[in-house]
mmCIF file of C-alpha atoms in Angstrom:
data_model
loop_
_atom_site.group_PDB
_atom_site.id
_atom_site.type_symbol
_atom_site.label_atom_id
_atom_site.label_comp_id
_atom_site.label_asym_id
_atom_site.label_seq_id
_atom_site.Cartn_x
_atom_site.Cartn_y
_atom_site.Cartn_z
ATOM 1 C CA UNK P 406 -8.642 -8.523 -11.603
ATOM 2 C CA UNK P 407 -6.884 -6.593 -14.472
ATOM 3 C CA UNK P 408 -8.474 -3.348 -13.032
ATOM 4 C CA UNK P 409 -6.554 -4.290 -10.093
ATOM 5 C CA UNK P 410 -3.036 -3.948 -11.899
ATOM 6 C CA UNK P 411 -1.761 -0.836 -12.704
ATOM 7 C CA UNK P 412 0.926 1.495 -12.292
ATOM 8 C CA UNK P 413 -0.040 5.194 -10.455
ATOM 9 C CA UNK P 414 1.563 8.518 -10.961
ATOM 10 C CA UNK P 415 1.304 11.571 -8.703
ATOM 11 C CA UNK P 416 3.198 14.733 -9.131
ATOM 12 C CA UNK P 417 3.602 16.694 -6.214
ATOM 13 C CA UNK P 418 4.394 20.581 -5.635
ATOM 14 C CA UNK P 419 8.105 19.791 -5.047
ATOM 15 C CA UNK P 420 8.608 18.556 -8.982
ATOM 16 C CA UNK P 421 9.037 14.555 -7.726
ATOM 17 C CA UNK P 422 6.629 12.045 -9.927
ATOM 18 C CA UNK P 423 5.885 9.203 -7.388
ATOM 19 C CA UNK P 424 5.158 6.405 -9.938
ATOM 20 C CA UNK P 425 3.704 3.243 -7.952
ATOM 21 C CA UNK P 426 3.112 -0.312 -9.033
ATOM 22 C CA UNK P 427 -0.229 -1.830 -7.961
ATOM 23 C CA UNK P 428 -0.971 -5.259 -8.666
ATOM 24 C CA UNK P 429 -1.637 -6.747 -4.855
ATOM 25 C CA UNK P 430 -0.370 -9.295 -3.008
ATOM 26 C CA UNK P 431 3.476 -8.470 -4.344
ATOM 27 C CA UNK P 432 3.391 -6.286 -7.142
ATOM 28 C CA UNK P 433 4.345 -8.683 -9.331
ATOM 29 C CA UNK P 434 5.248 -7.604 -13.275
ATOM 30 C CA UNK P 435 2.566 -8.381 -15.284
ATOM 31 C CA UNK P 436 2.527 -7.166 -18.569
ATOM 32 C CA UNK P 437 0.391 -4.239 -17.973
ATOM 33 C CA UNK P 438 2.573 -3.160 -14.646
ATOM 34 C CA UNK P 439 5.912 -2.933 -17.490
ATOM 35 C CA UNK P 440 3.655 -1.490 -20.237
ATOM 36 C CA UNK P 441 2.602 1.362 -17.416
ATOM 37 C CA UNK P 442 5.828 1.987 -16.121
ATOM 38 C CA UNK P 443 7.421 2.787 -19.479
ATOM 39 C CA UNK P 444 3.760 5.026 -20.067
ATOM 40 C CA UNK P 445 4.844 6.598 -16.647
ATOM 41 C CA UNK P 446 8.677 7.071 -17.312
ATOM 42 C CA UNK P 447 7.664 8.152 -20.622
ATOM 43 C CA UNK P 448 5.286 10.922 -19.325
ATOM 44 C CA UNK P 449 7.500 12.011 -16.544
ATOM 45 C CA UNK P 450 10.654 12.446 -18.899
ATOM 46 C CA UNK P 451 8.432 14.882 -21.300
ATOM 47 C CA UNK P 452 6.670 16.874 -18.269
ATOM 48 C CA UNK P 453 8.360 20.449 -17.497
ATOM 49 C CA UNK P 454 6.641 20.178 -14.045
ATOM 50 C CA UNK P 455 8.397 17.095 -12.877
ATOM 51 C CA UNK P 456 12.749 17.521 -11.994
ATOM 52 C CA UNK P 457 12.860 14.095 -10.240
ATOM 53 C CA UNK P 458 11.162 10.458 -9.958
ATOM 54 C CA UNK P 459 10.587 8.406 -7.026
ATOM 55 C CA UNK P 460 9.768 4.651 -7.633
ATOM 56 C CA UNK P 461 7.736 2.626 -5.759
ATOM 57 C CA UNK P 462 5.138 -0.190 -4.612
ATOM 58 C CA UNK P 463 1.793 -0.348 -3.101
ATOM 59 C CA UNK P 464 0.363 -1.562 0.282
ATOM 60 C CA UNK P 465 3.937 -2.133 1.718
ATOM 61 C CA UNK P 466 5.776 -4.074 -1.101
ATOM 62 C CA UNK P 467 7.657 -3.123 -3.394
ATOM 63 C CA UNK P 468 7.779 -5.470 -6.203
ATOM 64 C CA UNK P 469 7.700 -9.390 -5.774
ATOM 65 C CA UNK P 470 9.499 -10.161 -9.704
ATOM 66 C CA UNK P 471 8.331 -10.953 -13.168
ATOM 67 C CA UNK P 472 4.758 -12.540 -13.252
ATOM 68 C CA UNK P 473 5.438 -16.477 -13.031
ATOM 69 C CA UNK P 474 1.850 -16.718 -14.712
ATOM 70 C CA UNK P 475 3.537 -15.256 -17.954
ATOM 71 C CA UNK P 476 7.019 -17.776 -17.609
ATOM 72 C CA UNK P 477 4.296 -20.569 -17.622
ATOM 73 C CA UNK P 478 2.936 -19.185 -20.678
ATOM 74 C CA UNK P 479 6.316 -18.682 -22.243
ATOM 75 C CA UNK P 480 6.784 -22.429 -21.513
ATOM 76 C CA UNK P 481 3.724 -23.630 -22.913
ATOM 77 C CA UNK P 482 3.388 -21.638 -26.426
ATOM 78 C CA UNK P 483 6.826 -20.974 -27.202
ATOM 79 C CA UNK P 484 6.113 -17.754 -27.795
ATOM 80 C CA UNK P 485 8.794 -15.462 -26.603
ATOM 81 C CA UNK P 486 7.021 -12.233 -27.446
ATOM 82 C CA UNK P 487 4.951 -12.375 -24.310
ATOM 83 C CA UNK P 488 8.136 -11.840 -22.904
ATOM 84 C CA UNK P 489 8.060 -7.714 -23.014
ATOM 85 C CA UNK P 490 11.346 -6.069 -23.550
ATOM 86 C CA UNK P 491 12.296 -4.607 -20.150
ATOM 87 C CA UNK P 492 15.753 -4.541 -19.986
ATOM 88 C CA UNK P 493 17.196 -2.307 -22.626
ATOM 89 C CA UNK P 494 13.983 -0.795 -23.504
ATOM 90 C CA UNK P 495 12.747 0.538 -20.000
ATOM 91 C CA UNK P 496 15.429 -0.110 -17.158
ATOM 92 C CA UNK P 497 18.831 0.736 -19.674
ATOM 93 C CA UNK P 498 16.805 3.453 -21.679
ATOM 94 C CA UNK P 499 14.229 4.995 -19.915
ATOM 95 C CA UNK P 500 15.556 4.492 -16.142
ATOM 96 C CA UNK P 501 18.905 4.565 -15.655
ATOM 97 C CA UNK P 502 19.978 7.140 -19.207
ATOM 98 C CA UNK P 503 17.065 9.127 -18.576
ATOM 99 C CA UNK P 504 16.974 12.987 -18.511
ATOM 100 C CA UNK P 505 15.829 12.397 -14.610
ATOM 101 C CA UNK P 506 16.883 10.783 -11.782
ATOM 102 C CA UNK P 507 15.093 7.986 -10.183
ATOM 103 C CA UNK P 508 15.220 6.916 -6.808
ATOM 104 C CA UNK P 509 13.977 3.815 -5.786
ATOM 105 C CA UNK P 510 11.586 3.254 -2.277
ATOM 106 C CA UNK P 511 11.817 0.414 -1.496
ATOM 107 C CA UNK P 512 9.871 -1.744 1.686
ATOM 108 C CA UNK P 513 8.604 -5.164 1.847
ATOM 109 C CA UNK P 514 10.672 -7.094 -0.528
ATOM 110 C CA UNK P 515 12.272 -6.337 -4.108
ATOM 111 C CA UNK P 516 12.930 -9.779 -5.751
ATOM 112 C CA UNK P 517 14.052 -10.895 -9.368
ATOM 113 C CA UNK P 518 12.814 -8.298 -11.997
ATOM 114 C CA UNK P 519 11.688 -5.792 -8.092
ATOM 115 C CA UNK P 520 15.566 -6.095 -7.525
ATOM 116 C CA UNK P 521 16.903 -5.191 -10.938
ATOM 117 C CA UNK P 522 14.322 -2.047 -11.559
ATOM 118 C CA UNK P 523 15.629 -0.657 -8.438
ATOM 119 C CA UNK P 524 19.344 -1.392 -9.859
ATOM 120 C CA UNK P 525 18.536 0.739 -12.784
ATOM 121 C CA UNK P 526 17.559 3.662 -10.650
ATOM 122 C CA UNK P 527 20.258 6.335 -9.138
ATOM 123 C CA UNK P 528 19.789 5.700 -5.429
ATOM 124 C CA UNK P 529 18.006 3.030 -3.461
ATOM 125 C CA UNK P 530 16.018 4.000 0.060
ATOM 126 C CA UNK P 531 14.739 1.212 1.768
ATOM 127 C CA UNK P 532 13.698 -0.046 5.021
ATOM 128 C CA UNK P 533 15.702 -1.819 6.883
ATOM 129 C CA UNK P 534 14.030 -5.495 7.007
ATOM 130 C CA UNK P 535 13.390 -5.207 3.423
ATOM 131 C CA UNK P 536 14.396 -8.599 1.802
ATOM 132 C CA UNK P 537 16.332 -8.389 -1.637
ATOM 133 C CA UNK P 538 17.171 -11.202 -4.072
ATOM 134 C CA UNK P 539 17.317 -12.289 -7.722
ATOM 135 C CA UNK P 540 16.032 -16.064 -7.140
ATOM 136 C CA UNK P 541 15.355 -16.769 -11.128
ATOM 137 C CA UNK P 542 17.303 -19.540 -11.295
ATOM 138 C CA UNK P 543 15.310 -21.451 -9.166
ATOM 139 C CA UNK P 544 12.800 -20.785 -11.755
ATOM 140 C CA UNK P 545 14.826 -22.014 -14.244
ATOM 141 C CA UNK P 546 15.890 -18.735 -16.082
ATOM 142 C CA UNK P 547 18.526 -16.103 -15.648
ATOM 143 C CA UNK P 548 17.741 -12.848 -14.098
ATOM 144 C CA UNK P 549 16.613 -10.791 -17.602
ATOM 145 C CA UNK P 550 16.616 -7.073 -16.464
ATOM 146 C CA UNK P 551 20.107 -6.427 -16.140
ATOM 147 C CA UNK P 552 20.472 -7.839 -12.606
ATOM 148 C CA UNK P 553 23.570 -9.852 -14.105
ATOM 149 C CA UNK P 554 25.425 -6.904 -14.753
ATOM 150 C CA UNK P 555 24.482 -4.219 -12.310
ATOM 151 C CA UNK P 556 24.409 -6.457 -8.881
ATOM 152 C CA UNK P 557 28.225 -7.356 -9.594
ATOM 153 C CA UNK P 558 28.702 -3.731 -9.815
ATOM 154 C CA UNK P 559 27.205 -2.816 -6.902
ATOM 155 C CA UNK P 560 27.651 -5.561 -4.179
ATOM 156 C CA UNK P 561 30.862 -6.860 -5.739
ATOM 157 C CA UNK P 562 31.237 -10.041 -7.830
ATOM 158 C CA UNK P 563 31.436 -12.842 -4.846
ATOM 159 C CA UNK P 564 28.838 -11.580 -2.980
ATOM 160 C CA UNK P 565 26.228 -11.052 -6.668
ATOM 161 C CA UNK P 566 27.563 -14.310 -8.072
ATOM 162 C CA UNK P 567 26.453 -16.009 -4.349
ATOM 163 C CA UNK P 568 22.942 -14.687 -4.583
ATOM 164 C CA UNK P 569 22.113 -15.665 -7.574
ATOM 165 C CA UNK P 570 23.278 -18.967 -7.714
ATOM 166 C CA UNK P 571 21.379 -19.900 -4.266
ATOM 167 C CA UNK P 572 19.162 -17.442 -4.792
ATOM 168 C CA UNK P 573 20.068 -16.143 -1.745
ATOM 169 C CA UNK P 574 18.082 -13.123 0.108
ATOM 170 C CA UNK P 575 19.587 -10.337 2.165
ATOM 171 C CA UNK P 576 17.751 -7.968 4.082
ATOM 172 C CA UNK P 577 18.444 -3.780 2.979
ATOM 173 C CA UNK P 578 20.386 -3.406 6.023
ATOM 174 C CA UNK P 579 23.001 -5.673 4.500
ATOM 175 C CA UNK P 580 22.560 -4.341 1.252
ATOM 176 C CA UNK P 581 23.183 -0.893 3.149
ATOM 177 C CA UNK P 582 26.637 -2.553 4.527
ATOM 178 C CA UNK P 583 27.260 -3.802 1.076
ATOM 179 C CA UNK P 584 26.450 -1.046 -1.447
ATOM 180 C CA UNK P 585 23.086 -1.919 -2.984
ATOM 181 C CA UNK P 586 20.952 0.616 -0.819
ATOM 182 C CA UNK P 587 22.079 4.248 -0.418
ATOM 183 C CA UNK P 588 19.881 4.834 3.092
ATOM 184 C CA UNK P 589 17.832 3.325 4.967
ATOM 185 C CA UNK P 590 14.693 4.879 6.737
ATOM 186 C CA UNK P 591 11.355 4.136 8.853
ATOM 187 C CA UNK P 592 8.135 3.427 6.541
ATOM 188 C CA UNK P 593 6.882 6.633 7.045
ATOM 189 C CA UNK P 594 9.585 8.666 6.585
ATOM 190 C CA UNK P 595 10.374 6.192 3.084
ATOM 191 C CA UNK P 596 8.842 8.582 0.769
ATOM 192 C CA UNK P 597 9.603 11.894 2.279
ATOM 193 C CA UNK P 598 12.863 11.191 2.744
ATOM 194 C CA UNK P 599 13.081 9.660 -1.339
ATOM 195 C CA UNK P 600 11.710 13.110 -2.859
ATOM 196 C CA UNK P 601 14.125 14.823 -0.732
ATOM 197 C CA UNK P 602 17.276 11.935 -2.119
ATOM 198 C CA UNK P 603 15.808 12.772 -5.797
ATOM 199 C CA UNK P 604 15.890 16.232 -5.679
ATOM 200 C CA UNK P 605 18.862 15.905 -4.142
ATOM 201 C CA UNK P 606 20.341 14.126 -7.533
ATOM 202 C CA UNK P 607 18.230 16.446 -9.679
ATOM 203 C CA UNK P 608 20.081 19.460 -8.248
ATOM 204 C CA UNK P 609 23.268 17.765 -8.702
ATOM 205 C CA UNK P 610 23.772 17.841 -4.431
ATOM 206 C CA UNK P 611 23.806 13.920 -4.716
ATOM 207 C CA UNK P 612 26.108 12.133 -6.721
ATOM 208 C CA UNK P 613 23.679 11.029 -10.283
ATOM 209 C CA UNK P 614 25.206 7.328 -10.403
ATOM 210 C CA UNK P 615 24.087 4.696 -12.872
ATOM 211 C CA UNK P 616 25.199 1.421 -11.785
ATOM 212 C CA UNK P 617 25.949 0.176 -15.330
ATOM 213 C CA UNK P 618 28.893 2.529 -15.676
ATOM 214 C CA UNK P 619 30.151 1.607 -12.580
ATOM 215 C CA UNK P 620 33.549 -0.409 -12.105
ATOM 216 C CA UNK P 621 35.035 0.440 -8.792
ATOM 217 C CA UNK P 622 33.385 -2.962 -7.453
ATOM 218 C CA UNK P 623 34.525 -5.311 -10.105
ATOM 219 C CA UNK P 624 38.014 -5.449 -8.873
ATOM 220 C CA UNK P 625 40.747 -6.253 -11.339
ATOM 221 C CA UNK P 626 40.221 -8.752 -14.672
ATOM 222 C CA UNK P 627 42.394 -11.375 -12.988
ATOM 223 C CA UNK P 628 40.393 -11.508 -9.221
ATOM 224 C CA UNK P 629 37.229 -11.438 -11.720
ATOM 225 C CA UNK P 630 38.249 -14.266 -13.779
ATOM 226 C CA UNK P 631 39.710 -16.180 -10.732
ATOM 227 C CA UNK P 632 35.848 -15.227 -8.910
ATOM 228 C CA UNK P 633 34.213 -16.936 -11.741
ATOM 229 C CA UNK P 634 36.185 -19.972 -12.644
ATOM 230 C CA UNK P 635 35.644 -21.255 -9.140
ATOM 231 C CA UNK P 636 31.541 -20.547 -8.924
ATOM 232 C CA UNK P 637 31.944 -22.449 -12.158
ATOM 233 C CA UNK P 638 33.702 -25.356 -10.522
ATOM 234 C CA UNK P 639 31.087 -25.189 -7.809
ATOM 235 C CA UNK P 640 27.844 -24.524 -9.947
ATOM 236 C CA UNK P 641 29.223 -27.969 -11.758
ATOM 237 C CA UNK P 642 29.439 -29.926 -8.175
ATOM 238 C CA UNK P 643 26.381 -28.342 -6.894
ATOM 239 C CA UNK P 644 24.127 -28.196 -9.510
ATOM 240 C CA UNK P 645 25.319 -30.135 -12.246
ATOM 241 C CA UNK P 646 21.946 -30.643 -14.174
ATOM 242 C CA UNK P 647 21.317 -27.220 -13.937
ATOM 243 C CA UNK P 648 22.558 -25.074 -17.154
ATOM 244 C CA UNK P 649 20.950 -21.668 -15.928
ATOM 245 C CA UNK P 650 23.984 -21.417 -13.355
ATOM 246 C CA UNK P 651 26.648 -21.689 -16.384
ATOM 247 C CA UNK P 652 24.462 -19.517 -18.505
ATOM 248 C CA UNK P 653 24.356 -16.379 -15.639
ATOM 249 C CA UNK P 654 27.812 -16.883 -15.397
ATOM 250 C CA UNK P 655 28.906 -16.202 -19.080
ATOM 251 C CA UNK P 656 26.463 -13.413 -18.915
ATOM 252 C CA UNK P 657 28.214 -12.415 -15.901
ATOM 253 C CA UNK P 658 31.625 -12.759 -17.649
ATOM 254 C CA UNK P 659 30.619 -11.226 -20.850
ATOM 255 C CA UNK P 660 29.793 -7.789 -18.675
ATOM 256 C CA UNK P 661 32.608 -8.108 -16.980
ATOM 257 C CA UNK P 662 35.367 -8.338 -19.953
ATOM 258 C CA UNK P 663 33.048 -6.334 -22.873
ATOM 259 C CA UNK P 664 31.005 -3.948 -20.479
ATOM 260 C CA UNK P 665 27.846 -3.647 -18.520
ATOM 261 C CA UNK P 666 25.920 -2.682 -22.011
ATOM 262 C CA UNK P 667 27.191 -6.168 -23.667
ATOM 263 C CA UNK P 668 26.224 -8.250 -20.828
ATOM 264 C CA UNK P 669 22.762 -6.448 -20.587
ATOM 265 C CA UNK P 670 22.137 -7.151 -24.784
ATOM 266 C CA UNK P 671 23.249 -10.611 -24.199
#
């Protein structure tokens, strides 16, 4: 099985690195999917050959979340180490402040940890029946990767604080209408037409955005507060046994009033 999961990187005559995670049916992140992508990031960054970076995932999907298989495990030993460090570490660091842009291509579905690797990259093509969602707490945890802080950033915070307390999907072509995807395409123009966005950003043509940075969705500090103290109120009515919901939302709030960077540490 293990052979089975692993992350792929081609570089093609046009300077893109098409990284791809493999580990069938979803893509899910396994240990060895993270531990390749940072190999991959790391190799792209320090290669003269490659200007851009597409990300993607195999056989129609791109990535289905963190490996539940490794929560479990979590659970059982206590042992948080199994738990890599993806959020500063490869989506802050290595993705989104990287010396290249990355553009995400996205098909199939791009859920939990999927969602927020694609948040830390500088444009997001997708097509159009793609589903997108951060469903952790459902799992019992908070979305880990950043999610808290960059889907408030892009979608707004009504709409991010909505899907992740009912862990509720949308398809790209909302996410299109909303802010989250930058395009969308057919699936076989999705990774023709994602080298051409990256180069795009590599030649400074596109606008190189990191979603951590951004503010122009947040609105001000008094609509934010006012947004959060009433999916408080409603977390507590809905899902009062729950303390995830509270928990995303004063990692939520700490981004909001200390900056994206804060609220990723947290």
């Amino acid at each position: 099985m293990a052979g089975s999961i692993r992350v792929t990187m081609e570089v093609g005559a046009d300077g893109v690195a098409l990284i791809t995670i493999c580990n069938p049916p979803v893509n899910a992140l396994h240990p060895i999917i993270i531990q390749g992508l940072k190999e991959k990031y790391a190799e792209a960054a320090d290669r003269d050959d490659v200007k851009a970076i597409v990300l993607t995932g195999a056989a129609g999907k791109f990535c289905g979340g963190f490996d539940i298989n490794v929560f479990t495990k979590v659970h059982e030993t206590g042992d948080v180490s199994l738990m890599p460090d993806v959020s500063v570490d490869l989506v802050s660091n290595m993705m989104e402040d990287g010396k290249k842009p990355s553009v995400a291509a996205i098909q199939g579905l791009a859920l939990g940890g999927g969602l927020e690797l694609i948040m830390g990259c500088h444009a997001r093509i997708s097509t159009p029946e793609a589903q997108l969602g951060l469903p952790e707490l459902t799992l019992g945890v908070i979305p880990g990767f950043g999610g808290t802080q960059r889907l408030p950033r892009l979608v707004g915070l009504p709409k991010a604080i909505e899907m992740m307390l009912q862990s509720k999907f949308i398809t790209a072509k909302e996410g299109k209408e909303r802010g989250l995807i930058d395009a969308l395409c057919s699936p076989d123009e999705l990774i023709k037409m994602s080298r051409f966005w990256a180069l795009e950003i590599a030649n400074y043509r596109k606008p190189w955005i990191k979603s951590l940075g951004r503010t122009d969705r947040l609105g001000s500090l008094s609509e934010a507060r006012a947004v959060l103290s009433m999916a408080r109120q409603q977390a507590k009515k809905v899902a009062p046994n729950m303390p995830q919901h509270q928990a995303c939302l004063d990692v939520v709030e700490e981004g909001v009033l200390y900056g994206g960077q804060s609220g990723v540490v947290k």
